[in-house]
Amino acid sequence: MFEEKASSCSFPDELVGLNLALACFDAIIAILAFTQLARIHSRNTQLGWTRQKVFHILIGFTNTGYFIYFVLSLVAACRGWLCWSYSCGFVAMAFPRILLFATFLLLLSFWVDLCHQADDEEEEDDEQGFLEALIQNSLSRPRSSLADGRRLCYPFRLIHVGSRQKIVILVTLLIFLLMMTFSVLIWIGMEENPIDSSTMSRVYVDLFATAILLLGGALACYGFLLCRKMRNVRSERASSEIRKVAGLATVSVISFTSSAFVALFTDIPVLYHWHELHINGVYTSLLLILYYFIGSSVPSAFVLWVMRELPPMSTANTQEESTRVTFITENSARCPQNWTTSASSQNQASRGSPI
């Protein structure tokens, strides 16, 4: 049943063109994510790892993984790689999907934090948008000279990890271990034994599709609750942020529901390789568009669009200038006190601004 295919490409022309288009689109998203990450870091190198940077690097690696998967799928179909039809292709398909799941699970954890804030904290956040609080920098604290010396060797500082974000990391690691377990079982199923590789893949795909469906429902629920909270916020940008949260929730529900239904009720995107099904180029292409483009590329691009705003410029230059003036003017009696107060207030204002 599982025989290595000939060297000619086994994909129809429609699937070859679709894989190339998906690979190009994911490559563009990955380039945009990493480029924006570099711009964000260059504008303020003192912050280290912020939530905005974490989202960009997750999306960048997610779409890089999909780009590699689509390119290698075409190469494997044309070269007849037997391993690709089993565990190798399974891992290459599942890994970027796990990163996408972790990205939106992290977003959900921030939404849960905001929805369960105390009422007195909501009064303090009137002048600051809720969506901006998702990517707000909470890392700016007074640092010693020893920390400044260490930053020369370690330009990135670790982000503060909350309790719900630790749960996200734990869930992601568990899913990754589950994926590796199923990939080993699929590899073992290549030999003559009771383990069926296609059945193992189907079980994993169904379990992960159920998790994706639940994640989409949770994002819809907490997105609705967050929008209700933001309606009571007296802020000029409240309406804009409501549209962003509502857009993220809507895109998540549509994308994850469509991809989960494709995974649950069809043999797309993986199992038709193993079952040796007759591949209808147009029908299979439509299902792959729903699963990969609508289910992965669209939400990744939408998150990049929502978080497209750059953080304010770093206050390091201002602080260096302040230190230089203090060093030269040794007579502290002539140093105006209001200048120092003004500089510290500017630093405090930038500290509370969005990233």
Coordinates of C-alpha atoms in Angstrom, one line a residue:
M1 CA 0.0 0.0 0.0
F2 CA 2.8 2.4 0.9
E3 CA 5.2 2.4 -2.0
E4 CA 7.6 5.1 -2.9
K5 CA 6.2 7.1 -5.8
A6 CA 8.0 7.8 -9.0
S7 CA 10.2 10.7 -9.6
S8 CA 7.5 12.6 -11.5
C9 CA 5.4 15.0 -9.5
S10 CA 2.3 13.3 -8.1
F11 CA 0.5 16.6 -7.5
P12 CA -1.9 18.0 -10.1
D13 CA -1.1 21.4 -11.6
E14 CA -3.7 23.1 -9.4
L15 CA -2.1 21.8 -6.2
V16 CA 1.4 22.7 -7.4
G17 CA 0.3 26.3 -8.1
L18 CA -1.6 26.5 -4.8
N19 CA 1.4 25.2 -2.8
L20 CA 3.6 27.8 -4.5
A21 CA 1.1 30.6 -3.8
L22 CA 0.7 29.6 -0.1
A23 CA 4.5 29.3 0.3
C24 CA 5.0 32.8 -1.2
F25 CA 2.2 34.3 1.0
D26 CA 3.6 32.8 4.2
A27 CA 7.1 33.9 3.3
I28 CA 5.8 37.5 2.9
I29 CA 4.1 37.3 6.3
A30 CA 7.3 35.9 7.9
I31 CA 9.5 38.7 6.4
L32 CA 7.0 41.4 7.5
A33 CA 7.0 39.9 11.0
F34 CA 10.7 39.8 11.4
T35 CA 11.2 43.2 9.8
Q36 CA 8.7 44.7 12.1
L37 CA 10.4 43.0 15.0
A38 CA 13.7 44.5 14.1
R39 CA 12.1 48.0 13.8
I40 CA 10.4 47.6 17.2
H41 CA 13.7 46.6 18.8
S42 CA 15.7 49.3 17.2
R43 CA 13.3 52.0 18.4
N44 CA 13.7 51.0 22.0
T45 CA 16.5 48.6 22.8
Q46 CA 16.2 49.0 26.6
L47 CA 12.9 47.1 26.9
G48 CA 14.0 43.6 26.1
W49 CA 11.3 41.0 25.4
T50 CA 7.9 42.7 25.3
R51 CA 4.5 41.2 24.5
Q52 CA 4.6 42.9 21.1
K53 CA 7.9 41.3 20.3
V54 CA 6.8 37.9 21.4
F55 CA 3.8 38.0 19.1
H56 CA 5.9 39.1 16.2
I57 CA 8.5 36.4 16.7
L58 CA 5.8 33.7 17.1
I59 CA 4.1 34.7 13.9
G60 CA 7.4 34.9 12.1
F61 CA 8.4 31.4 13.0
T62 CA 4.9 30.1 12.3
N63 CA 4.8 31.3 8.8
T64 CA 8.5 30.3 8.2
G65 CA 7.5 26.8 9.2
Y66 CA 4.6 26.8 6.8
F67 CA 6.8 28.1 4.0
I68 CA 9.3 25.3 4.6
Y69 CA 6.4 22.8 4.7
F70 CA 4.9 23.8 1.4
V71 CA 8.2 23.9 -0.4
L72 CA 9.3 20.5 0.9
S73 CA 5.8 19.1 0.1
L74 CA 6.4 19.9 -3.6
V75 CA 9.9 18.5 -3.5
A76 CA 8.8 15.3 -1.8
A77 CA 5.9 14.9 -4.2
C78 CA 8.3 15.2 -7.2
R79 CA 11.1 13.2 -5.7
G80 CA 9.0 10.5 -4.1
W81 CA 10.3 10.8 -0.6
L82 CA 8.8 7.9 1.4
C83 CA 9.6 9.5 4.8
W84 CA 7.6 12.6 3.9
S85 CA 4.4 10.6 3.6
Y86 CA 4.9 9.5 7.2
S87 CA 6.5 11.1 10.3
C88 CA 8.6 13.8 8.5
G89 CA 5.7 15.4 6.7
F90 CA 3.6 15.0 9.8
V91 CA 6.1 16.9 12.0
A92 CA 6.6 19.6 9.3
M93 CA 2.8 20.1 9.1
A94 CA 2.1 20.0 12.8
F95 CA 4.9 22.2 14.2
P96 CA 3.8 25.6 12.7
R97 CA 0.3 24.8 13.6
I98 CA 1.3 24.4 17.3
L99 CA 3.1 27.8 17.1
L100 CA -0.1 29.4 15.7
F101 CA -2.1 27.8 18.5
A102 CA 0.3 29.1 21.1
T103 CA 0.1 32.6 19.6
F104 CA -3.7 32.9 20.0
L105 CA -3.7 31.0 23.3
L106 CA -1.3 33.7 24.6
L107 CA -3.7 36.3 23.2
L108 CA -6.5 34.6 25.0
S109 CA -4.6 34.6 28.3
F110 CA -4.1 38.4 28.1
W111 CA -7.8 38.8 27.4
V112 CA -8.7 36.7 30.4
D113 CA -6.4 38.9 32.5
L114 CA -8.1 42.0 31.4
C115 CA -11.6 40.6 31.8
H116 CA -11.0 39.5 35.4
Q117 CA -9.4 42.7 36.6
A118 CA -10.8 44.3 39.7
D119 CA -13.2 47.2 39.3
D120 CA -10.8 49.7 40.9
E121 CA -8.2 48.8 38.3
E122 CA -10.6 49.6 35.5
E123 CA -10.9 53.2 36.8
E124 CA -7.1 53.6 36.5
D125 CA -7.2 52.3 32.9
D126 CA -9.6 54.9 31.6
E127 CA -6.8 56.8 29.9
Q128 CA -5.2 53.7 28.5
G129 CA -6.7 51.4 25.9
F130 CA -7.5 47.8 26.7
L131 CA -6.1 46.5 23.5
E132 CA -2.9 48.5 24.0
A133 CA -2.7 47.0 27.5
L134 CA -2.3 43.6 25.8
I135 CA 1.0 44.7 24.4
Q136 CA 1.8 47.3 27.0
N137 CA 5.4 47.4 28.3
S138 CA 5.5 46.5 32.0
L139 CA 9.2 46.0 32.1
S140 CA 10.6 49.5 32.6
R141 CA 12.0 49.6 36.1
P142 CA 15.0 51.3 37.6
R143 CA 18.1 49.3 36.7
S144 CA 21.4 49.2 38.4
S145 CA 24.8 49.8 36.7
L146 CA 25.4 46.0 36.9
A147 CA 22.3 45.4 34.9
D148 CA 23.3 48.0 32.3
G149 CA 26.7 46.1 32.0
R150 CA 24.9 42.8 31.5
R151 CA 22.7 44.3 28.8
L152 CA 25.8 44.9 26.7
C153 CA 26.2 41.1 26.5
Y154 CA 22.5 40.2 26.6
P155 CA 20.6 42.8 24.6
F156 CA 17.2 41.1 25.3
R157 CA 15.7 41.0 28.8
L158 CA 13.2 38.3 29.8
I159 CA 9.6 39.3 29.9
H160 CA 7.6 39.0 33.1
V161 CA 5.5 35.9 32.8
G162 CA 2.2 35.9 34.6
S163 CA 0.4 32.9 36.0
R164 CA -1.9 32.4 33.0
Q165 CA 1.0 32.9 30.6
K166 CA 2.8 30.1 32.4
I167 CA -0.2 27.9 31.7
V168 CA 0.1 28.8 28.0
I169 CA 3.7 27.7 28.0
L170 CA 2.8 24.4 29.8
V171 CA -0.1 23.6 27.4
T172 CA 2.2 24.3 24.4
L173 CA 4.9 22.0 25.7
L174 CA 2.3 19.3 26.3
I175 CA 0.9 19.6 22.8
F176 CA 4.5 19.5 21.4
L177 CA 5.3 16.3 23.3
L178 CA 2.0 14.8 22.1
M179 CA 2.9 15.6 18.6
M180 CA 6.3 14.0 18.9
T181 CA 4.7 10.9 20.4
F182 CA 2.3 10.5 17.5
S183 CA 5.2 11.1 15.0
V184 CA 7.1 8.2 16.6
L185 CA 4.0 6.0 16.4
I186 CA 3.5 7.0 12.8
W187 CA 7.2 6.1 12.1
I188 CA 6.8 2.7 13.9
G189 CA 3.6 2.1 11.8
M190 CA 5.7 2.0 8.6
E191 CA 6.8 -1.5 9.5
E192 CA 4.6 -4.7 9.8
N193 CA 2.9 -4.2 13.1
P194 CA -0.6 -3.5 14.5
I195 CA 0.0 0.3 14.5
D196 CA -1.6 2.0 11.5
S197 CA 0.1 5.3 10.6
S198 CA -3.0 6.8 9.0
T199 CA -5.1 6.0 12.0
M200 CA -2.5 7.7 14.3
S201 CA -2.4 10.8 12.2
R202 CA -6.2 10.9 12.1
V203 CA -6.4 10.7 15.9
Y204 CA -3.9 13.6 16.3
V205 CA -5.6 15.7 13.6
D206 CA -9.0 15.3 15.2
L207 CA -7.7 16.1 18.7
F208 CA -5.9 19.2 17.6
A209 CA -8.9 20.3 15.5
T210 CA -11.1 20.0 18.6
A211 CA -8.6 22.1 20.6
I212 CA -8.6 24.7 17.8
L213 CA -12.4 24.8 17.8
L214 CA -12.4 25.3 21.6
L215 CA -9.8 28.1 21.3
G216 CA -11.9 29.9 18.7
G217 CA -15.0 29.7 20.9
A218 CA -13.0 31.0 23.9
L219 CA -11.7 33.9 21.9
A220 CA -15.2 34.7 20.8
C221 CA -16.6 34.7 24.4
Y222 CA -13.8 36.7 26.0
G223 CA -13.7 39.1 23.0
F224 CA -17.4 39.8 23.6
L225 CA -16.8 40.4 27.3
L226 CA -13.8 42.6 26.6
C227 CA -15.9 44.7 24.1
R228 CA -18.6 45.1 26.7
K229 CA -16.0 46.3 29.3
M230 CA -14.5 48.8 26.8
R231 CA -17.8 50.4 26.1
N232 CA -17.7 51.7 29.7
V233 CA -14.2 53.2 29.2
R234 CA -14.1 56.9 28.6
S235 CA -11.3 57.1 26.1
E236 CA -10.8 58.7 22.7
R237 CA -9.5 55.5 21.3
A238 CA -12.0 53.2 22.9
S239 CA -14.1 52.8 19.7
S240 CA -11.0 52.0 17.6
E241 CA -9.9 49.4 20.1
I242 CA -13.3 47.9 20.3
R243 CA -13.1 47.4 16.5
K244 CA -9.7 45.7 16.8
V245 CA -10.8 43.3 19.6
A246 CA -14.0 42.5 17.7
G247 CA -12.0 42.0 14.5
L248 CA -9.6 39.7 16.2
A249 CA -12.4 37.6 17.8
T250 CA -14.4 37.4 14.5
V251 CA -11.3 36.5 12.4
S252 CA -10.3 33.9 15.0
V253 CA -13.8 32.3 15.0
I254 CA -14.1 32.2 11.2
S255 CA -10.6 30.9 10.6
F256 CA -10.4 28.3 13.3
T257 CA -13.9 27.0 12.7
S258 CA -13.3 26.5 9.0
S259 CA -9.9 24.8 9.5
A260 CA -11.3 22.6 12.3
F261 CA -14.3 21.5 10.2
V262 CA -11.9 20.7 7.3
A263 CA -9.7 18.6 9.6
L264 CA -12.6 16.8 11.3
F265 CA -14.8 16.0 8.3
T266 CA -12.3 15.5 5.4
D267 CA -9.1 13.7 4.7
I268 CA -7.4 17.0 4.0
P269 CA -4.6 18.0 4.4
V270 CA -2.5 15.0 5.1
L271 CA -4.4 11.7 5.0
Y272 CA -5.1 11.6 1.3
H273 CA -1.4 10.9 0.8
W274 CA -1.6 7.7 2.8
H275 CA -5.1 6.5 1.7
E276 CA -4.0 6.9 -1.9
L277 CA -7.3 8.8 -2.5
H278 CA -8.1 10.2 -5.9
I279 CA -7.0 13.8 -5.7
N280 CA -9.4 16.2 -7.3
G281 CA -7.3 19.2 -8.0
V282 CA -10.0 21.9 -7.7
Y283 CA -11.9 20.3 -4.7
T284 CA -8.6 19.6 -2.8
S285 CA -7.4 23.1 -3.5
L286 CA -10.5 24.6 -2.0
L287 CA -10.1 22.6 1.1
L288 CA -6.5 23.4 1.4
I289 CA -7.3 27.1 1.1
L290 CA -9.8 26.8 3.9
Y291 CA -7.4 24.9 6.1
Y292 CA -4.1 26.8 5.5
F293 CA -4.9 30.2 4.0
I294 CA -8.1 31.0 5.9
G295 CA -7.1 28.9 9.0
S296 CA -3.6 30.1 9.4
S297 CA -2.3 32.8 7.1
V298 CA -5.3 35.2 7.5
P299 CA -5.3 35.3 11.3
S300 CA -1.5 35.7 11.4
A301 CA -1.7 38.6 8.9
F302 CA -4.5 40.2 10.9
V303 CA -2.5 40.1 14.2
L304 CA 0.4 41.8 12.4
W305 CA -2.0 44.5 11.2
V306 CA -3.5 45.1 14.7
M307 CA 0.0 45.4 16.2
R308 CA 1.5 47.4 13.4
E309 CA 2.0 50.5 15.6
L310 CA 5.7 51.2 16.6
P311 CA 6.6 52.0 20.1
P312 CA 7.9 55.4 21.1
M313 CA 11.6 56.2 20.7
S314 CA 13.8 55.1 23.5
T315 CA 14.5 57.6 26.2
A316 CA 18.1 56.4 26.5
N317 CA 19.4 59.4 24.6
T318 CA 17.6 61.7 27.0
Q319 CA 19.0 59.9 30.0
E320 CA 22.5 60.0 28.6
E321 CA 22.2 63.7 28.0
S322 CA 20.9 64.2 31.5
T323 CA 23.9 62.3 32.9
R324 CA 26.3 64.3 30.8
V325 CA 25.0 67.6 32.0
T326 CA 25.1 66.5 35.6
F327 CA 28.7 65.4 35.2
I328 CA 29.8 68.7 33.7
T329 CA 27.9 71.0 36.0
E330 CA 29.3 70.1 39.4
N331 CA 27.7 73.0 41.1
S332 CA 24.4 71.4 41.9
A333 CA 23.0 74.6 43.2
R334 CA 22.7 75.9 39.6
C335 CA 21.0 72.8 38.3
P336 CA 17.3 73.6 37.9
Q337 CA 15.2 71.2 39.8
N338 CA 12.2 71.5 37.5
W339 CA 14.4 70.2 34.6
T340 CA 14.9 66.9 36.4
T341 CA 11.3 66.7 37.3
S342 CA 10.3 67.3 33.7
A343 CA 12.7 64.6 32.4
S344 CA 11.4 62.1 34.9
S345 CA 7.8 62.9 34.0
Q346 CA 8.6 62.4 30.3
N347 CA 10.2 59.0 31.1
Q348 CA 7.1 58.1 33.1
A349 CA 4.8 59.1 30.3
S350 CA 6.7 57.0 27.8
R351 CA 6.7 54.1 30.2
G352 CA 2.9 54.1 30.2
S353 CA 2.5 54.5 26.5
P354 CA 1.9 51.5 24.2
I355 CA 4.9 49.6 22.9

